[in-house]
Structure formats: C-alpha cells, structure tokens
Amino acid sequence: MSQSSGAAGIESFYLEARTIEPPVGFRERALVADRDIYARAEADWEGFWAEQAAELLDWFEAWDTILDWKLPFARWFIGGTLNVSHNCLDRHVAAGRGDRVAFHWEGEPGDTRTITYADLLEEVERFSNVLESLGVTRGDRVAVYMPMIPELPVAMLACTRIGAVHSVVFGGFSSEALRDRIVDAEAKVLVTADGGWRKGAAVPLKANADVALEETPSIDHVVVVRRTEVDVEMRSGRDRWWHELMADARRHRVPEPMASEDLLYLLYTSGTTAKPKGIMHTTGGYLTQVAFTHKYVFDLHPEEDVYWCAADIGWVTGHSYIVYGPLANGATSVLYEGSPDFPTRDRWWSIVEQYGVTLLYTAPTAVRTFMKWGSEEPAKHDLSSLRLLGSVGEPINPEAWMWYFEHIGGGRCPVVDTWWQTETGAIMISPLPGVTTLKPGSATTPLPGIAAEVVDDAGKKVAEGGGYVTITRPWPAMLRGIYGDPVRYRDTYWSRFEGRYFAGDGARIDDDGYFWFMGRVDDVMNVSGHRISTTEVESALVDHPSVAEAAVVGAKDATTGQAIIAYVTLRGGHHASEEHGQSLRRHCATKIGPIARPKTIVFTDDLPKTRSGKIMRRLLRDVAEGRDLGDTTTLADASVVEEIRARAQAAPSEE
Ligand code: WT7
C-alpha cells in the first residue's frame, strides 16, 4: 500500500499496525518508568537540560547562563568550565571505580585486552604528555586515522584532556579524503597506525596516510601505533612510534579546565556539495546530551550492564556512543576491531555470549545482513544476556525490526530505533524503553527536552501525514557550525524553514504523533548507514580522464538501504566495458573510500536533461528502482530515457 503525503516527492509505503509494550520485567527495573519526564521537560526545557548537566557531569565551575540563543548560533552553560577526560575517567577512578572495566577489547585475529578505568586514565595521561611534547596546545587540531583499537579512544581523550581538538577520519576513507580533512582543519599532528585488521587482511593505514602527507603542510608530526606489524616507512624527524613515545612519557597530566563552549571536536560529513563539512561540536552541552541519552535511551545500569555499540569510532555514532556517552556514565563496553564474518558469520554472537553483552546497538544494514545469513547463526549461541537492542543510521524496515526483536532479542528485549545525525551530536527521536509503546519501523517520538516537527513545503506544521523533519529550538549537543564556513552553516540548516533547523530528512507523522522516517530528501545517499553525497561521487567519476559526464543516484537496496548507481558518459576514444566499470569503481575508492564504490555503473551516450541543461535525477532514480517513468515532458530529448533504461537493465552490479 502506498500512501501519498503532503510534501512533494515524499511517500510512505507502510502502514504498520503492530505495537509492542515495554516488557513488564524490563519496566520494573527501568530508570525511566514514568512518562512524567516528558511534561516536566516541556514545562521548562532549559531548566531540564541544566538539571541534567548538573546531575550527570562534574563541573569545575558552574555556569551562570543556561542558554544564549541567537539563531542560528547557540551557546550552552556559559561561564561553566569542565574537562571531558576528567568526566570520563578521573572522577570514576576517584570514586573508587578504577577497577571497573571500561573496554573489553577484541581484535579481529582474536587477541584481547581488558582495560579498566584506571588503566585508561593512565594511558590517556601519558598520551596527553606525548601530544604536548610534540607541540600540541589548547585549540590545536589533531587528526586521527586509526583502526578500532584502544589507542583510538586514548588519543581522543588525551586531546580533550589538554584542550586540543580532534578530527577523527574513518579508517575506510582514502588518502585523498584524509588529505582534504587534514588540510581543512589545519591539523598539526596525525595519529595513525601501521594498519588494522579487516576480514583477515591488514588495511595499510600508514601507507595511505603517507600519500596524504605529501600535501599536508600543517602536519609537524605523525604518531604511529604498531598493530599489524607490516613494514612501514618512518620519515625521520616527522614520524614517531606510539610505544616509544609512551614509554618515555610522564605519568600525570592534570585535566585542563575548558569553557563549556570550547571546541571539542570536528567530524567531517557529506552534504549536498562535493566538499565535506567539518561539523563542530563543543564541550558542555555535547557531553550533557550524550550522557543523558546514553543513560536513559539504553537504560544503563553501569554496575551490571555490558554495553556494545558495534559501530566504528570514525563515525559520530562511535564518538557519542562508544567513547563519550558510555565513559561519562562509567559503563563497561565491548570494543571489537573487525568484520562480523571473520572468521565465521557468527562472530558477533560469539562476542555477545563470551562477554555477556546486555545492551547491543547497531545499524539496520547489519541487521539485514544477518537476516540474509540466516537465523541459524545467532541460534548457535546463548544470547540470553541481552536485554535491550538499539538501531541507528537509517530507517529500519518493520521486517528487519521484527527479525532483530525475535532472533537476536528472543522476543524479550525492547528495540530502540534512535534517530539523530552527525549534526545533532546525540540521539533526538527515540523511545525511552521503559515507557514507550514501540511500533516496529518507527523511531517513535522526540526525547524529553527535544522539540521536533514535520512541516510541509511552506513550513507549516503537519499534524498527521508526510513532510520534512525540523527541530524547533536549540538542543545542547547541536552542532555549533561548519568549520570555517558560517554562511554554509546558516544556508544548509537554518534557511529552508524560518526559525527551524532543517534535518534533510522526510518523515510521516502518525495519529499518535510517532515519526516514521523515510530517508533523505536532498542529494545525500545513505549506504549502509553512511552518508555519501551524490555530488561527491559524481566529482570523483568526472575526475577520471575517461569520463565526460556522470550522474549519481541512490537506489533502494535490500541490504544496504541505498546503493550507489552511476550513469556515466565516456569521452571520445574510451569504451564501455566491465573492466572499465571496475576501474571507475576503483577510482571512486581512491578518491573517497571503498564505501563510495558504485554498485552499478550504467554507461550511456547521453543523460536525461531539462531544456535548461539540468540533469533529471528523479528520472534516473526511477530507472534505477525499476519504476514507471512519470512526467518526461520537460526532457530535452525523451528518447534518451528509453536508451538508458535498456542499458540499466543490462548493466552488471557488484555485490
Ligand atoms: C542521517 C544522519 C546518527 C548516527 C549515524 C548516521 C539517517 C540516522 C536514523 C533512524 C531513520 C536515520 C537520517 C539522518 N538516520 N538514524 N533511526 N531512522 N533515519 O549519522 O551520517 O550524520 O547521518 O542518517 O537520514 O539524516 P549521519
């Protein structure tokens, strides 16, 4: 059934009627067991966040103003000072919880490390001193390009300890993507590793970094963790081994008192243009909201729970829900380096069983992959320790939700579908598992203290039906801007609808006020929960000497949510072939990273354009998703589409 919505081009296909109440046993122990919290927060939302900031964090000095809001610029807890590493480490150790495990780390080859809060504090203090010895001071940017090893959170926390700003670049990004991010941030130091393990192979991080470093004049030093022990080149004077620096580092470093609004980190994300945006997050408001959401959305009981967010720290999910939220709350987490099918397809379930994981947070694309692999894989293991499941990154279809609920959660664990973005910093729309009636496929309603609305094209609130997702007032973890580009910040998020933050997502709102997300409404694709801009991939393709023109669209895909489909016109003298398609895929991987490889490349002599020369992506999406074509009367040459459709049907796809 297809239900048409008010806003242009947004349709929702599900009318999901199932509801699931919080299991009685869960509700009885839940931190939030009373819906009062919503009304309380609404009555005084600034006061509500101030209460959370005071209760969840340790401040060196209290703030005097909760919020200063001059649209689009928010400042929270002004006058307050704090330190993130102190909140994540020192205060737990000082309270006698130094022996609590912070991370049960497992490498892909099977090696393990158990890291307590006391251990983590010691490493962070030492690395703070290492960074300082390399000339890093307050406000300097440090780029981090690492596998999922304990040294990654250590490096991040060490930055926060001395007031430096980290910019973590996902280890799957290419040299060029790394270079662009280092250059934009003008990072002084790069922390990396010789490599990391992925599906049994060593990913050559240092070798990739070396290519980037040819064109990054701001970098003075590179610190290299030894992980895979592959041979790497160490440039003398610039490159230093982590273990050697750490062996010589002093043990203690006091945490630097930081202003609430001091920059904490940059994280680059894709928008609708080819240039990624350096999203800015600051200290006090960010930590407040990540601690709040991590505690209450996951119903964290830190003495008993074993929490596992199976994302990569290189994405915002890892920043907020592997590093800062869990550590601020004194949680015990699992950290896993590698791939879910190494050496076998039950690796995750053996980890859940081995560590007694109680709270598991992952992405719909992973759930759909596990569905494909079959329920026999989780059935090989005792998963009875699990008591709550989370989902993030893209809409989770009701079938995948139910499979997750039944085959992983044994029908007893609430599933919290959490909607948020790199820009929001923390979860915004999600159930509170002790009190929210769940509907499979819906992220349910805004959290206490958060106000979100769906609006139509004209910016009018839609009480029921489809439209654009907006946020109607500032929230503590909101981005403070785009690094170096305040104009783009205002234009991208605060111009489309007056007085509202525009998220770029479409959603339907049902008669209970529940949000049903329907994906992006702009030129941003969501592939396996990762944001990739169509323009970025187009630029990469056109950068190839054989390509004259390219148009990229995201098409629905059963496993990855969306898949990248590229329509490519070659220059004269170049010929379409499967090998040529492969070389274009490799080129995208080199320019952006393996996640940007198109699944299908359709070679075509022409692209469908309007008379004014604008590529009609809507038509290309229709072709890619095998739909009947709508209105083609504005096309300059209508025969182009039939040609493309025939070629698209014949084009090979990559798994
Ligand atoms: C975009 C943000 C938030 C961390 C991971 C992605 C989509 C995210 C959901 C959800 C439907 C979701 C949106 C959003 N998204 N979570 N629960 N339901 N859609 O962060 O890379 O900044 O991407 O991911 O489209 O705008 P990101």
XYZ file of C-alpha atoms and ligand atoms in Angstrom:
682
model
C 0.000 0.000 0.000
C 1.328 3.413 -0.872
C 0.182 6.444 0.979
C 0.798 9.759 -0.634
C 1.931 12.542 1.620
C 1.568 16.272 1.597
C 5.122 17.217 0.723
C 6.471 16.870 -2.775
C 8.022 13.528 -3.573
C 7.685 12.046 -0.123
C 5.702 8.874 0.033
C 5.486 6.241 2.651
C 4.716 2.689 1.830
C 3.997 1.179 5.180
C 1.028 1.375 7.402
C 2.456 -0.660 10.211
C -0.125 -1.545 12.796
C 1.809 -3.699 15.283
C 2.575 -2.268 18.710
C 4.814 -3.682 21.420
C 4.579 -2.632 25.064
C 7.674 -2.495 27.296
C 8.034 -5.988 28.804
C 6.861 -5.953 32.446
C 10.191 -7.220 33.800
C 12.011 -4.505 31.908
C 9.710 -1.738 33.011
C 10.041 -2.689 36.670
C 13.784 -2.049 36.620
C 13.821 0.803 34.112
C 15.462 4.118 35.039
C 12.536 5.931 33.471
C 9.305 4.189 34.391
C 7.067 7.223 34.401
C 6.021 9.355 31.442
C 6.037 12.459 33.670
C 9.548 13.249 32.493
C 8.167 14.459 29.131
C 5.831 17.015 30.702
C 8.454 18.111 33.194
C 10.975 18.723 30.430
C 8.439 20.567 28.295
C 7.390 22.868 31.122
C 10.923 24.252 31.377
C 13.201 22.765 28.752
C 16.199 24.951 29.506
C 15.866 24.144 33.186
C 15.522 20.468 32.313
C 18.836 20.428 30.444
C 20.516 22.384 33.217
C 19.309 19.762 35.674
C 20.823 17.021 33.505
C 24.100 18.911 33.118
C 24.398 19.284 36.876
C 23.366 15.742 37.671
C 25.308 13.827 35.030
C 28.551 15.820 34.861
C 31.232 17.193 37.102
C 31.880 20.916 36.568
C 34.948 22.777 37.817
C 32.951 25.987 37.777
C 29.189 26.338 37.457
C 27.634 28.195 34.537
C 25.824 31.484 35.003
C 23.661 31.370 31.870
C 21.998 28.161 30.656
C 21.490 29.198 27.054
C 22.280 32.088 24.780
C 20.371 31.662 21.510
C 20.878 33.969 18.578
C 19.623 31.924 15.672
C 21.472 30.023 14.255
C 24.129 30.231 16.977
C 23.570 28.600 20.366
C 25.804 28.709 23.408
C 25.035 26.439 26.360
C 26.097 26.659 30.002
C 28.020 29.879 29.590
C 30.574 30.550 32.282
C 30.798 26.868 33.165
C 34.115 25.030 32.949
C 34.762 21.315 32.794
C 37.019 18.739 31.216
C 35.763 15.813 29.185
C 38.521 13.345 30.091
C 38.038 14.222 33.765
C 34.339 13.405 33.408
C 35.044 10.193 31.517
C 37.914 8.932 33.669
C 39.274 10.745 36.732
C 36.011 11.116 38.584
C 35.228 7.404 38.243
C 38.668 6.418 39.466
C 38.466 8.939 42.329
C 35.124 7.426 43.342
C 36.762 4.018 43.715
C 35.670 2.598 40.392
C 39.160 2.371 38.899
C 38.955 -1.412 38.679
C 35.783 -1.365 36.627
C 36.319 -2.481 33.043
C 35.938 0.367 30.570
C 36.595 -1.742 27.471
C 36.640 -5.429 26.768
C 38.602 -5.093 23.565
C 38.797 -7.836 20.994
C 40.964 -7.658 17.893
C 39.831 -9.347 14.724
C 42.553 -12.040 14.881
C 41.232 -12.957 18.355
C 43.716 -11.126 20.592
C 42.087 -9.389 23.555
C 42.745 -6.672 26.127
C 40.805 -5.816 29.255
C 41.122 -2.132 30.046
C 39.915 -0.763 33.359
C 39.091 2.862 34.049
C 42.371 3.169 35.959
C 44.308 1.718 33.003
C 42.585 4.031 30.576
C 43.280 7.072 32.728
C 46.955 6.203 32.904
C 47.262 5.809 29.134
C 45.340 8.994 28.479
C 47.505 10.986 30.862
C 50.650 9.654 29.234
C 49.421 10.362 25.751
C 48.399 13.879 26.790
C 52.028 14.436 27.679
C 53.137 12.905 24.392
C 50.924 15.291 22.448
C 52.255 18.229 24.405
C 55.815 17.120 23.825
C 55.027 17.231 20.096
C 53.923 20.846 20.406
C 50.155 20.414 20.650
C 48.425 23.002 22.816
C 44.880 24.181 23.579
C 42.814 24.714 20.460
C 45.226 22.894 18.099
C 43.711 20.284 15.795
C 44.881 16.672 15.877
C 43.886 14.345 13.033
C 43.264 10.708 13.917
C 43.169 7.914 11.329
C 43.045 4.612 13.107
C 41.589 1.123 13.318
C 39.273 0.135 16.176
C 41.986 -0.383 18.762
C 42.129 1.015 22.316
C 44.685 3.620 21.270
C 41.920 5.362 19.309
C 39.794 6.388 22.319
C 43.044 7.050 24.203
C 44.112 9.552 21.543
C 40.706 11.253 21.548
C 40.549 11.530 25.328
C 44.115 12.800 25.502
C 43.149 15.615 23.150
C 40.226 16.541 25.369
C 42.478 16.469 28.421
C 44.759 19.191 27.099
C 42.065 21.122 25.242
C 43.142 20.079 21.753
C 40.512 19.430 19.097
C 40.399 16.021 17.447
C 39.318 15.317 13.926
C 38.839 11.578 13.529
C 38.833 10.366 9.950
C 37.213 6.958 9.411
C 39.879 4.331 8.604
C 37.962 3.318 5.472
C 38.486 6.705 3.856
C 41.095 7.109 1.145
C 44.335 9.094 1.194
C 42.688 11.934 -0.656
C 39.749 12.127 1.726
C 42.207 12.125 4.639
C 44.320 14.831 2.998
C 41.307 17.113 2.407
C 40.200 16.796 6.031
C 43.681 17.440 7.404
C 44.057 20.470 5.162
C 40.647 21.925 6.048
C 41.298 21.537 9.775
C 44.978 22.560 9.520
C 45.868 19.718 11.850
C 49.300 19.811 13.467
C 49.681 16.156 14.378
C 48.326 12.958 12.831
C 47.810 9.874 14.962
C 47.591 6.678 12.931
C 48.635 3.010 12.944
C 50.693 0.809 10.674
C 47.353 -0.793 9.831
C 44.267 -2.525 11.141
C 42.672 -5.925 10.599
C 39.627 -6.260 8.378
C 38.372 -9.605 7.019
C 41.712 -11.178 7.737
C 43.727 -8.601 5.789
C 45.825 -5.684 7.019
C 44.394 -2.321 5.943
C 47.507 -0.203 5.194
C 46.652 2.947 7.143
C 50.175 4.368 7.410
C 50.828 3.789 3.702
C 47.560 5.595 2.883
C 48.481 8.378 5.274
C 51.907 8.749 3.638
C 50.211 9.641 0.353
C 48.022 12.225 2.097
C 51.024 13.618 3.972
C 52.670 14.636 0.711
C 50.200 17.514 0.628
C 49.510 18.446 4.230
C 51.897 21.258 5.145
C 50.261 21.814 8.542
C 51.367 18.414 9.908
C 54.527 18.538 12.023
C 54.431 15.046 13.490
C 52.884 11.646 12.906
C 52.433 9.158 15.729
C 52.163 5.549 14.583
C 50.706 2.687 16.616
C 52.138 -0.713 15.836
C 49.218 -3.024 15.191
C 49.604 -5.232 12.116
C 53.417 -5.150 12.112
C 53.550 -4.693 8.358
C 56.572 -2.726 7.206
C 56.005 0.993 7.126
C 58.178 3.900 6.192
C 59.009 6.179 9.113
C 60.180 9.589 7.992
C 62.831 10.764 10.404
C 62.059 13.940 12.295
C 58.363 13.627 11.493
C 57.186 10.088 12.283
C 57.364 8.564 15.748
C 56.276 5.221 17.194
C 53.482 5.380 19.751
C 55.066 2.741 22.008
C 58.398 4.540 22.135
C 56.861 7.900 22.965
C 54.595 6.344 25.586
C 57.468 4.507 27.265
C 59.178 7.845 27.853
C 56.094 9.888 28.726
C 55.435 11.310 32.151
C 52.626 9.583 34.069
C 50.469 12.520 35.157
C 48.773 15.423 33.497
C 46.032 17.483 35.128
C 42.915 17.936 33.041
C 42.738 21.386 31.518
C 39.651 23.347 32.616
C 37.759 24.118 29.413
C 34.958 26.559 28.818
C 31.641 24.904 28.090
C 31.672 26.308 24.567
C 35.277 25.400 23.724
C 35.572 23.321 20.579
C 35.732 19.606 21.444
C 35.991 18.028 18.024
C 35.462 18.291 14.303
C 33.849 15.494 12.373
C 33.512 15.722 8.608
C 30.290 14.631 6.975
C 28.886 14.713 3.473
C 26.405 17.297 2.349
C 24.903 18.092 -0.998
C 28.100 19.533 -2.462
C 31.392 17.802 -3.165
C 33.142 19.397 -0.175
C 32.574 17.621 3.155
C 31.538 19.793 6.083
C 33.593 19.976 9.264
C 30.858 19.675 11.865
C 31.815 21.479 15.080
C 30.893 20.103 18.490
C 31.685 21.845 21.741
C 32.164 20.645 25.284
C 29.486 21.122 27.964
C 26.250 20.823 26.017
C 27.530 17.938 23.920
C 28.663 15.888 26.896
C 25.411 16.592 28.737
C 23.196 15.288 25.979
C 25.324 12.259 25.070
C 25.480 11.238 28.744
C 21.738 11.804 29.168
C 20.730 9.858 26.072
C 23.207 7.055 26.644
C 21.921 6.581 30.171
C 18.180 6.746 29.558
C 17.701 5.504 25.983
C 19.774 2.399 26.749
C 18.539 2.221 30.345
C 22.115 1.860 31.506
C 22.779 0.176 34.851
C 26.544 0.684 34.843
C 27.328 -1.841 37.589
C 25.714 -4.722 35.712
C 25.411 -3.894 32.072
C 27.832 -4.859 29.347
C 27.187 -2.473 26.512
C 28.251 -2.914 22.915
C 27.876 -0.298 20.217
C 29.128 -2.121 17.160
C 29.785 0.993 15.075
C 33.163 2.394 14.073
C 34.535 5.227 16.203
C 35.273 7.055 12.933
C 31.576 7.948 12.671
C 29.566 10.097 15.050
C 27.851 7.023 16.485
C 31.220 5.882 17.769
C 32.182 9.304 19.104
C 28.982 9.702 21.082
C 28.081 6.109 21.945
C 31.381 4.223 22.121
C 33.566 6.917 23.627
C 31.909 9.897 25.300
C 28.466 8.727 26.442
C 29.490 5.336 27.847
C 32.663 6.612 29.529
C 30.927 9.663 31.033
C 28.417 7.214 32.517
C 31.069 4.789 33.777
C 29.820 1.967 31.561
C 31.574 -1.270 30.663
C 31.742 -1.674 26.888
C 32.859 -4.138 24.284
C 35.119 -2.790 21.553
C 35.626 -5.008 18.505
C 38.122 -4.286 15.762
C 36.970 -6.271 12.798
C 34.366 -7.626 10.480
C 31.226 -9.584 11.514
C 32.061 -12.518 9.235
C 35.598 -13.158 10.323
C 36.440 -15.963 10.671
C 32.772 -17.058 10.560
C 29.387 -15.420 10.289
C 28.607 -15.882 13.970
C 31.496 -13.727 15.241
C 29.198 -11.111 16.792
C 27.091 -13.717 18.534
C 30.128 -15.406 19.968
C 31.213 -11.991 21.314
C 27.779 -11.370 22.844
C 27.907 -14.776 24.530
C 31.514 -14.507 25.660
C 31.203 -11.097 27.350
C 27.573 -11.392 28.396
C 26.526 -8.334 26.407
C 23.273 -6.892 27.751
C 22.799 -3.812 25.524
C 23.533 -4.012 21.798
C 23.457 -1.006 19.461
C 23.865 -1.477 15.720
C 22.580 -0.422 12.289
C 19.734 -1.729 10.121
C 22.165 -2.663 7.355
C 23.899 -5.050 9.768
C 20.551 -6.487 10.850
C 19.551 -7.085 7.226
C 22.896 -8.740 6.526
C 22.389 -11.071 9.486
C 18.878 -11.827 8.215
C 20.410 -12.806 4.902
C 22.953 -15.036 6.615
C 20.101 -16.781 8.424
C 18.835 -17.169 11.973
C 20.932 -20.322 12.425
C 23.991 -18.123 13.052
C 22.703 -16.367 16.201
C 20.960 -19.609 17.208
C 24.394 -21.222 17.697
C 24.956 -19.013 20.739
C 23.412 -18.229 24.087
C 22.191 -14.654 23.698
C 20.099 -14.646 26.855
C 22.242 -11.913 28.447
C 20.748 -9.349 26.032
C 18.037 -7.113 27.483
C 17.850 -4.193 25.040
C 18.626 -3.669 21.345
C 19.268 -0.404 19.537
C 19.217 0.677 15.911
C 20.702 3.733 14.207
C 21.762 5.108 10.858
C 18.767 4.734 8.580
C 15.128 3.766 8.710
C 14.724 0.186 9.907
C 12.036 -1.586 7.946
C 9.426 -3.387 10.073
C 10.561 -6.830 8.829
C 14.142 -6.224 9.913
C 12.908 -4.742 13.206
C 10.846 -7.879 13.913
C 13.694 -10.196 12.950
C 16.052 -8.310 15.274
C 13.446 -8.392 18.046
C 12.770 -12.124 17.653
C 16.043 -13.710 16.569
C 18.523 -11.557 18.464
C 16.370 -10.287 21.304
C 14.461 -13.532 21.851
C 11.220 -11.529 21.890
C 12.048 -10.085 25.326
C 14.220 -7.027 24.531
C 12.810 -3.610 23.624
C 14.262 -2.300 20.346
C 15.112 1.398 20.473
C 15.231 2.919 16.998
C 17.238 6.111 17.528
C 17.104 8.960 15.027
C 19.853 11.558 15.028
C 22.683 12.937 12.874
C 26.329 13.938 12.951
C 24.978 17.463 13.300
C 22.659 16.746 16.214
C 25.557 15.129 18.118
C 23.256 12.948 20.176
C 20.016 10.987 19.908
C 16.969 13.200 19.318
C 13.997 10.980 18.474
C 13.816 7.593 20.129
C 11.802 5.510 22.559
C 12.529 5.518 26.271
C 12.406 1.754 26.653
C 10.608 1.599 29.992
C 7.671 3.784 28.978
C 7.328 3.944 25.188
C 4.950 1.704 23.292
C 7.018 0.511 20.345
C 5.882 0.337 16.745
C 8.271 -1.697 14.572
C 9.763 0.673 11.991
C 9.138 3.908 13.905
C 11.698 5.930 15.870
C 8.629 6.957 17.943
C 8.771 10.468 19.472
C 11.237 13.231 20.414
C 13.065 12.659 23.696
C 12.264 14.818 26.726
C 13.716 18.292 26.191
C 13.709 17.944 22.380
C 11.136 19.525 20.079
C 10.772 18.245 16.514
C 8.031 18.773 13.971
C 7.195 17.640 10.472
C 6.349 20.524 8.155
C 5.065 20.867 4.600
C 6.718 22.709 1.712
C 5.510 26.015 3.069
C 6.928 25.311 6.524
C 3.541 24.685 8.088
C 3.344 22.036 10.790
C 1.861 18.732 9.643
C -0.106 17.167 12.481
C -0.550 13.887 10.642
C 0.959 12.893 7.279
C 4.258 13.351 5.487
C 6.724 16.191 5.197
C 10.132 17.481 6.229
C 11.732 16.893 9.616
C 12.595 20.067 11.502
C 13.772 20.855 15.007
C 12.124 23.866 16.524
C 14.563 25.051 19.178
C 18.224 24.604 20.139
C 19.425 21.460 21.932
C 22.596 21.031 23.989
C 24.548 18.742 21.609
C 23.685 20.633 18.444
C 26.445 21.473 16.012
C 27.849 24.938 16.604
C 28.658 25.426 12.952
C 30.654 24.219 9.968
C 34.367 24.758 10.471
C 35.441 27.878 8.657
C 32.097 28.373 6.920
C 29.352 30.122 8.935
C 27.479 31.065 5.766
C 27.161 27.467 4.640
C 26.024 26.592 8.172
C 23.159 29.042 8.053
C 22.232 28.217 4.445
C 22.264 24.467 4.893
C 20.354 24.118 8.127
C 18.541 27.325 9.027
C 17.329 28.893 5.779
C 14.859 26.462 4.277
C 12.234 26.959 7.033
C 12.198 30.107 9.065
C 13.234 29.674 12.671
C 13.702 25.929 12.261
C 16.615 23.552 11.878
C 16.099 21.531 8.702
C 17.442 17.998 9.049
C 17.287 16.987 5.380
C 15.033 14.010 6.165
C 11.465 13.236 5.207
C 9.088 11.575 7.647
C 5.478 10.733 8.148
C 3.820 11.508 11.423
C 1.020 9.176 12.501
C -2.066 9.760 14.601
C -0.114 9.051 17.800
C 2.498 11.648 16.850
C 5.043 8.913 16.029
C 7.774 9.668 13.472
C 8.242 7.276 10.544
C 11.452 8.290 8.801
C 11.575 7.915 5.048
C 15.145 8.856 4.185
C 16.833 11.953 2.846
C 15.048 14.496 0.715
C 18.262 16.065 -0.623
C 21.121 14.753 -2.763
C 22.581 12.749 0.057
C 22.609 8.944 -0.123
C 22.572 6.599 2.810
C 24.588 3.474 2.060
C 24.840 1.048 4.970
C 24.095 3.892 7.344
C 26.878 6.052 5.879
C 26.231 9.397 4.353
C 27.614 9.880 0.882
C 26.836 12.829 -1.312
C 25.802 12.175 -4.914
C 27.863 15.211 -5.932
C 30.966 13.851 -4.225
C 30.772 10.590 -6.190
C 29.989 12.472 -9.402
C 33.066 14.637 -8.893
C 35.182 11.551 -8.324
C 33.899 9.981 -11.543
C 34.330 13.099 -13.629
C 37.844 13.368 -12.262
C 38.677 10.163 -14.179
C 40.272 11.074 -17.528
C 37.859 8.878 -19.497
C 34.651 10.371 -18.091
C 32.821 13.225 -19.798
C 29.795 13.391 -17.568
C 28.310 11.470 -14.655
C 25.099 11.446 -12.673
C 24.763 9.506 -9.447
C 21.638 8.467 -7.597
C 20.865 6.330 -4.578
C 18.513 3.452 -5.324
C 16.693 1.294 -2.782
C 18.724 -1.750 -1.823
C 17.547 -4.678 0.259
C 20.738 -4.912 2.343
C 22.488 -1.555 2.324
C 19.367 0.633 2.393
C 20.509 2.515 -0.658
C 23.023 1.560 -3.324
C 25.047 3.910 -5.491
C 24.020 3.836 -9.137
C 26.197 5.847 -11.535
C 25.269 6.879 -15.042
C 28.419 7.644 -16.954
C 29.095 9.161 -20.368
C 32.593 8.495 -21.663
C 34.786 10.831 -23.642
C 35.509 10.011 -27.256
C 38.039 7.247 -27.716
C 37.064 5.439 -24.489
C 34.965 2.321 -24.499
C 32.399 0.967 -22.132
C 33.265 -2.444 -20.704
C 33.048 -4.357 -17.478
C 36.764 -3.755 -16.867
C 36.286 -0.086 -17.445
C 33.454 -0.115 -14.900
C 35.859 -1.741 -12.438
C 38.489 0.909 -12.995
C 35.899 3.637 -12.361
C 34.866 1.886 -9.147
C 38.490 1.748 -8.077
C 38.803 5.429 -8.880
C 35.884 6.268 -6.551
C 37.509 4.157 -3.838
C 40.746 6.073 -4.289
C 39.123 9.484 -4.289
C 36.714 8.909 -1.399
C 36.969 5.396 0.030
C 35.636 1.882 -0.625
C 32.191 2.893 0.678
C 31.826 5.190 -2.344
C 32.205 2.432 -4.977
C 29.118 2.455 -7.204
C 27.224 -0.823 -7.138
C 26.104 -0.381 -10.731
C 27.655 1.684 -13.484
C 25.438 2.351 -16.467
C 27.350 3.591 -19.494
C 25.197 5.841 -21.606
C 25.700 8.149 -24.555
C 23.542 10.830 -23.023
C 21.947 11.845 -19.735
C 18.338 12.960 -19.432
C 18.336 16.731 -19.141
C 15.845 19.503 -18.983
C 15.928 22.101 -21.707
C 17.988 24.284 -19.411
C 20.560 21.503 -19.117
C 19.796 20.282 -15.601
C 20.217 16.521 -15.149
C 16.893 14.950 -14.156
C 17.960 12.796 -11.263
C 14.396 11.908 -10.400
C 14.130 10.046 -13.683
C 17.414 8.284 -13.097
C 16.196 7.192 -9.698
C 13.022 5.863 -11.280
C 15.112 3.923 -13.787
C 17.400 2.601 -11.047
C 14.479 1.448 -8.927
C 12.664 -0.021 -11.933
C 9.664 2.290 -11.657
C 7.452 3.549 -14.419
C 8.617 6.931 -15.519
C 6.482 9.849 -14.572
C 6.336 13.096 -16.422
C 9.042 13.289 -19.086
C 7.667 16.248 -20.997
C 10.305 18.647 -19.708
C 13.071 16.486 -21.170
C 15.105 17.982 -23.960
C 15.304 14.594 -25.676
C 12.825 11.968 -24.458
C 14.405 9.092 -26.364
C 17.422 9.259 -24.041
C 15.479 7.678 -21.222
C 14.447 4.565 -23.105
C 18.025 4.073 -24.144
C 19.216 4.428 -20.540
C 16.566 2.098 -19.261
C 17.644 -0.628 -21.666
C 21.292 -0.173 -20.678
C 20.497 -0.076 -16.961
C 18.767 -3.446 -17.214
C 21.847 -4.915 -18.855
C 24.432 -3.327 -16.523
C 26.276 -5.686 -14.145
C 26.112 -4.965 -10.413
C 28.713 -5.521 -7.789
C 27.846 -7.387 -4.592
C 21.202 10.603 8.695
C 22.333 11.091 9.519
C 23.232 9.277 13.684
C 24.368 8.426 13.534
C 24.506 7.688 12.248
C 24.238 8.473 10.995
C 19.665 8.862 8.848
C 20.014 8.099 11.228
C 18.121 7.118 11.640
C 16.973 6.421 12.132
C 15.916 6.868 10.103
C 18.069 7.646 10.339
C 18.935 10.145 8.571
C 19.877 11.203 9.075
N 19.267 8.243 10.113
N 19.333 7.421 12.154
N 16.950 5.877 13.350
N 15.899 6.333 11.324
N 16.965 7.520 9.579
O 24.725 9.785 11.075
O 25.921 10.030 8.916
O 25.114 12.040 10.189
O 23.504 10.517 9.029
O 21.041 9.206 8.896
O 18.736 10.279 7.199
O 19.693 12.453 8.479
P 24.893 10.637 9.794
